[in-house]
Amino acid sequence: YNQQVITNASREGARAGIVVGVPKPTDQQIRNIIAAYCNGHLVNFNGASANISATDDSNIKITRFGESFGDDLEVQVSYMYNFLVLAVAQNLGFTKFDAIELKATTVMKHE
């Protein structure tokens, strides 16, 4: 489920960044769109809030290959996820269970 959420968030961010508009959305505006989408949908079982920060470059990476028609815009979203079973195991003292990193990348061409 969370993999689909971050996949959709990367698509939403890329789409927002490539549409025709003056001025083009800034990287921060794209990050805000992605964070808002993720934070309304992500699920986490470790007791922490399931949030992606719009200001943290480690979760959202935006790479522009120009801003002209046909140039690529790449948006990558990552999220550290704890499975329910792993969270219970960690609470019982089993430390070998770690969160996994989910990643999604979308590349779209500027319109």
XYZ file of N, CA and C in Angstrom:
333
model
N 0.828 -1.193 0.000
C 0.000 0.000 0.000
C 0.877 1.263 0.000
N 1.848 1.314 0.907
C 2.705 2.504 0.981
C 3.544 2.683 -0.276
N 3.927 1.574 -0.916
C 4.675 1.685 -2.174
C 3.816 2.391 -3.219
N 2.535 2.063 -3.267
C 1.636 2.727 -4.215
C 1.440 4.198 -3.863
N 1.400 4.499 -2.569
C 1.250 5.891 -2.143
C 2.431 6.724 -2.622
N 3.664 6.245 -2.388
C 4.806 7.067 -2.800
C 4.959 7.081 -4.322
N 4.524 6.006 -5.000
C 4.526 6.014 -6.468
C 3.574 7.093 -6.982
N 2.372 7.125 -6.433
C 1.409 8.150 -6.842
C 1.895 9.547 -6.488
N 2.539 9.692 -5.333
C 3.055 10.999 -4.922
C 4.137 11.486 -5.884
N 5.013 10.574 -6.319
C 6.059 10.979 -7.267
C 5.436 11.396 -8.597
N 4.373 10.718 -9.004
C 3.672 11.098 -10.244
C 2.998 12.460 -10.099
N 2.349 12.672 -8.956
C 1.691 13.959 -8.714
C 2.702 15.100 -8.746
N 3.851 14.892 -8.110
C 4.885 15.917 -8.085
C 5.459 16.194 -9.462
N 5.739 15.117 -10.209
C 6.293 15.291 -11.550
C 5.286 15.987 -12.456
N 4.050 15.580 -12.374
C 3.021 16.198 -13.223
C 2.881 17.686 -12.911
N 2.896 18.029 -11.637
C 2.798 19.433 -11.257
C 3.983 20.228 -11.789
N 5.150 19.599 -11.856
C 6.355 20.291 -12.278
C 6.506 20.474 -13.775
N 5.788 19.665 -14.569
C 6.001 19.728 -16.020
C 4.912 20.464 -16.784
N 3.799 20.749 -16.138
C 2.705 21.386 -16.871
C 3.086 22.797 -17.307
N 2.443 23.220 -18.380
C 2.709 24.554 -18.903
C 2.206 25.575 -17.890
N 3.048 26.511 -17.560
C 2.671 27.560 -16.622
C 3.785 28.579 -16.500
N 3.399 29.778 -16.163
C 4.387 30.834 -15.971
C 4.102 31.467 -14.625
N 5.003 31.395 -13.695
C 6.274 30.676 -13.774
C 6.071 29.191 -13.488
N 7.082 28.391 -13.816
C 7.051 26.957 -13.495
C 7.076 26.801 -11.977
N 6.451 25.749 -11.456
C 6.518 25.522 -10.006
C 7.965 25.335 -9.547
N 8.267 25.855 -8.380
C 9.598 25.684 -7.814
C 9.737 24.275 -7.245
N 10.976 23.878 -6.959
C 11.199 22.582 -6.329
C 10.459 22.497 -5.000
N 10.442 23.585 -4.238
C 9.751 23.572 -2.943
C 8.249 23.382 -3.119
N 7.671 23.990 -4.135
C 6.241 23.805 -4.385
C 5.945 22.353 -4.755
N 6.829 21.745 -5.533
C 6.661 20.334 -5.888
C 6.782 19.465 -4.636
N 7.768 19.763 -3.785
C 7.924 19.014 -2.528
C 6.671 19.128 -1.650
N 6.087 20.313 -1.599
C 4.872 20.513 -0.803
C 3.723 19.648 -1.303
N 3.582 19.527 -2.610
C 2.536 18.689 -3.206
C 2.762 17.228 -2.823
N 4.002 16.776 -2.940
C 4.332 15.383 -2.622
C 4.092 15.097 -1.142
N 4.574 15.981 -0.272
C 4.415 15.771 1.169
C 2.944 15.755 1.563
N 2.160 16.658 1.008
C 0.731 16.700 1.330
C 0.050 15.396 0.912
N 0.393 14.874 -0.255
C -0.194 13.620 -0.713
C 0.212 12.472 0.203
N 1.504 12.362 0.485
C 2.001 11.257 1.315
C 1.439 11.322 2.728
N 1.451 12.490 3.306
C 1.065 12.615 4.705
C -0.417 12.376 4.926
N -1.191 12.417 3.875
C -2.607 12.086 3.989
C -2.900 10.617 3.793
N -1.886 9.838 3.349
C -2.158 8.450 2.980
C -1.232 7.398 3.576
N -0.017 7.763 3.950
C 0.948 6.766 4.429
C 0.513 6.104 5.730
N 0.895 4.822 5.875
C 0.600 4.047 7.076
C 1.912 3.582 7.673
N 2.037 3.683 9.001
C 3.239 3.237 9.694
C 2.811 2.547 10.983
N 3.471 1.433 11.320
C 3.070 0.662 12.485
C 4.023 0.790 13.662
N 5.019 1.651 13.590
C 6.001 1.707 14.678
C 5.651 2.757 15.731
N 4.494 3.344 15.643
C 4.085 4.334 16.629
C 4.452 5.756 16.257
N 5.366 5.919 15.322
C 5.758 7.254 14.874
C 4.763 7.741 13.824
N 4.735 9.035 13.622
C 3.853 9.562 12.587
C 4.403 9.178 11.217
N 3.507 8.873 10.314
C 3.887 8.474 8.962
C 3.917 9.719 8.092
N 4.994 10.466 8.179
C 5.101 11.731 7.461
C 6.364 11.788 6.612
N 6.260 12.528 5.533
C 7.416 12.875 4.718
C 7.537 14.389 4.786
N 8.721 14.856 5.077
C 8.945 16.290 5.216
C 9.145 16.941 3.852
N 8.471 18.055 3.658
C 8.623 18.809 2.409
C 9.947 19.549 2.360
N 10.619 19.664 3.491
C 11.884 20.412 3.535
C 13.107 19.508 3.649
N 12.903 18.203 3.742
C 14.003 17.255 3.902
C 14.375 16.653 2.548
N 15.542 17.012 2.041
C 15.969 16.517 0.734
C 16.231 15.014 0.708
N 16.329 14.377 1.859
C 16.610 12.948 1.862
C 15.391 12.123 1.456
N 14.183 12.663 1.595
C 12.967 11.949 1.212
C 12.470 12.292 -0.185
N 12.720 13.490 -0.628
C 12.222 13.934 -1.928
C 13.377 14.541 -2.702
N 13.677 13.939 -3.858
C 14.744 14.465 -4.709
C 14.135 14.868 -6.053
N 14.456 16.074 -6.472
C 13.966 16.592 -7.748
C 15.165 16.923 -8.607
N 15.188 16.344 -9.797
C 16.285 16.589 -10.729
C 15.702 17.150 -12.013
N 16.158 18.327 -12.361
C 15.702 18.971 -13.602
C 16.792 18.841 -14.668
N 16.379 18.458 -15.846
C 17.300 18.367 -16.983
C 16.970 19.473 -17.981
N 16.643 20.636 -17.436
C 16.216 21.782 -18.228
C 14.760 22.075 -17.914
N 14.265 23.175 -18.451
C 12.866 23.542 -18.227
C 12.152 23.882 -19.527
N 12.740 23.466 -20.636
C 12.132 23.721 -21.937
C 11.273 22.529 -22.348
N 10.449 22.747 -23.354
C 9.602 21.684 -23.885
C 10.446 20.450 -24.200
N 10.038 19.308 -23.698
C 10.729 18.051 -23.972
C 11.827 17.693 -22.990
N 12.249 18.632 -22.146
C 13.274 18.321 -21.138
C 12.657 17.475 -20.026
N 13.468 16.591 -19.447
C 12.994 15.702 -18.393
C 12.976 16.373 -17.029
N 12.028 15.940 -16.224
C 11.971 16.260 -14.803
C 11.846 14.932 -14.078
N 12.768 14.669 -13.166
C 12.755 13.415 -12.411
C 12.418 13.714 -10.955
N 11.477 12.964 -10.421
C 11.075 13.113 -9.028
C 11.214 11.753 -8.355
N 11.969 11.724 -7.261
C 12.156 10.491 -6.499
C 11.658 10.716 -5.075
N 10.851 9.772 -4.604
C 10.318 9.829 -3.247
C 10.745 8.555 -2.534
N 11.251 8.695 -1.306
C 11.609 7.526 -0.512
C 10.975 7.632 0.868
N 10.762 6.461 1.473
C 10.083 6.398 2.761
C 10.557 5.157 3.513
N 10.960 5.346 4.756
C 11.363 4.218 5.599
C 10.108 3.618 6.229
N 9.896 2.322 5.982
C 8.660 1.662 6.381
C 8.936 0.525 7.347
N 8.164 0.476 8.416
C 8.201 -0.625 9.380
C 6.961 -1.480 9.196
N 7.152 -2.763 8.987
C 6.020 -3.682 8.918
C 5.440 -3.874 10.306
N 4.181 -4.209 10.393
C 3.539 -4.441 11.675
C 4.264 -5.536 12.453
N 4.579 -6.644 11.796
C 5.261 -7.752 12.456
C 6.632 -7.306 12.955
N 7.340 -6.532 12.163
C 8.667 -6.076 12.570
C 8.579 -5.104 13.735
N 7.565 -4.268 13.754
C 7.415 -3.325 14.864
C 7.148 -4.073 16.166
N 6.313 -5.109 16.107
C 6.042 -5.924 17.300
C 7.316 -6.616 17.746
N 8.083 -7.175 16.796
C 9.339 -7.848 17.131
C 10.318 -6.880 17.774
N 10.393 -5.659 17.259
C 11.294 -4.666 17.844
C 10.869 -4.326 19.260
N 9.561 -4.227 19.497
C 9.066 -3.925 20.839
C 9.368 -5.054 21.817
N 9.511 -6.270 21.310
C 9.837 -7.420 22.157
C 11.340 -7.574 22.347
N 12.119 -6.697 21.760
C 13.562 -6.726 21.962
C 14.355 -7.343 20.833
N 13.692 -7.770 19.771
C 14.418 -8.312 18.624
C 14.912 -7.144 17.786
N 16.204 -6.943 17.751
C 16.754 -5.759 17.096
C 17.222 -6.021 15.677
N 17.185 -7.263 15.219
C 17.671 -7.538 13.870
C 16.681 -7.111 12.783
N 15.481 -6.728 13.179
C 14.483 -6.306 12.218
C 14.581 -4.802 12.005
N 14.861 -4.392 10.803
C 14.979 -2.978 10.481
C 13.896 -2.572 9.494
N 13.659 -1.297 9.442
C 12.735 -0.764 8.455
C 13.340 -0.944 7.066
N 12.478 -0.967 6.069
C 12.956 -1.033 4.695
C 12.664 0.303 4.017
N 13.495 0.635 3.050
C 13.298 1.876 2.319
C 12.500 1.598 1.056
N 11.375 2.260 0.948
C 10.565 2.199 -0.262
C 10.939 3.391 -1.124
N 11.076 3.170 -2.432
C 11.422 4.261 -3.347
C 10.531 4.217 -4.579
N 10.256 5.394 -5.076
C 9.520 5.515 -6.335
C 10.116 6.674 -7.121
N 10.300 6.455 -8.409
C 10.853 7.483 -9.278
C 9.946 7.660 -10.490
N 9.652 8.910 -10.806
C 8.877 9.237 -11.982
C 9.654 10.240 -12.825
N 9.710 9.990 -14.122
C 10.344 10.924 -15.057
C 9.286 11.345 -16.077
N 9.103 12.645 -16.221
C 8.170 13.186 -17.216
C 8.855 14.290 -17.990
N 8.359 14.544 -19.178
C 8.900 15.591 -20.040
C 8.074 16.866 -19.900
N 8.779 18.006 -19.871
C 8.099 19.295 -19.775
C 7.197 19.515 -20.988
N 6.049 20.063 -20.717
C 5.112 20.385 -21.789
C 5.424 21.745 -22.368
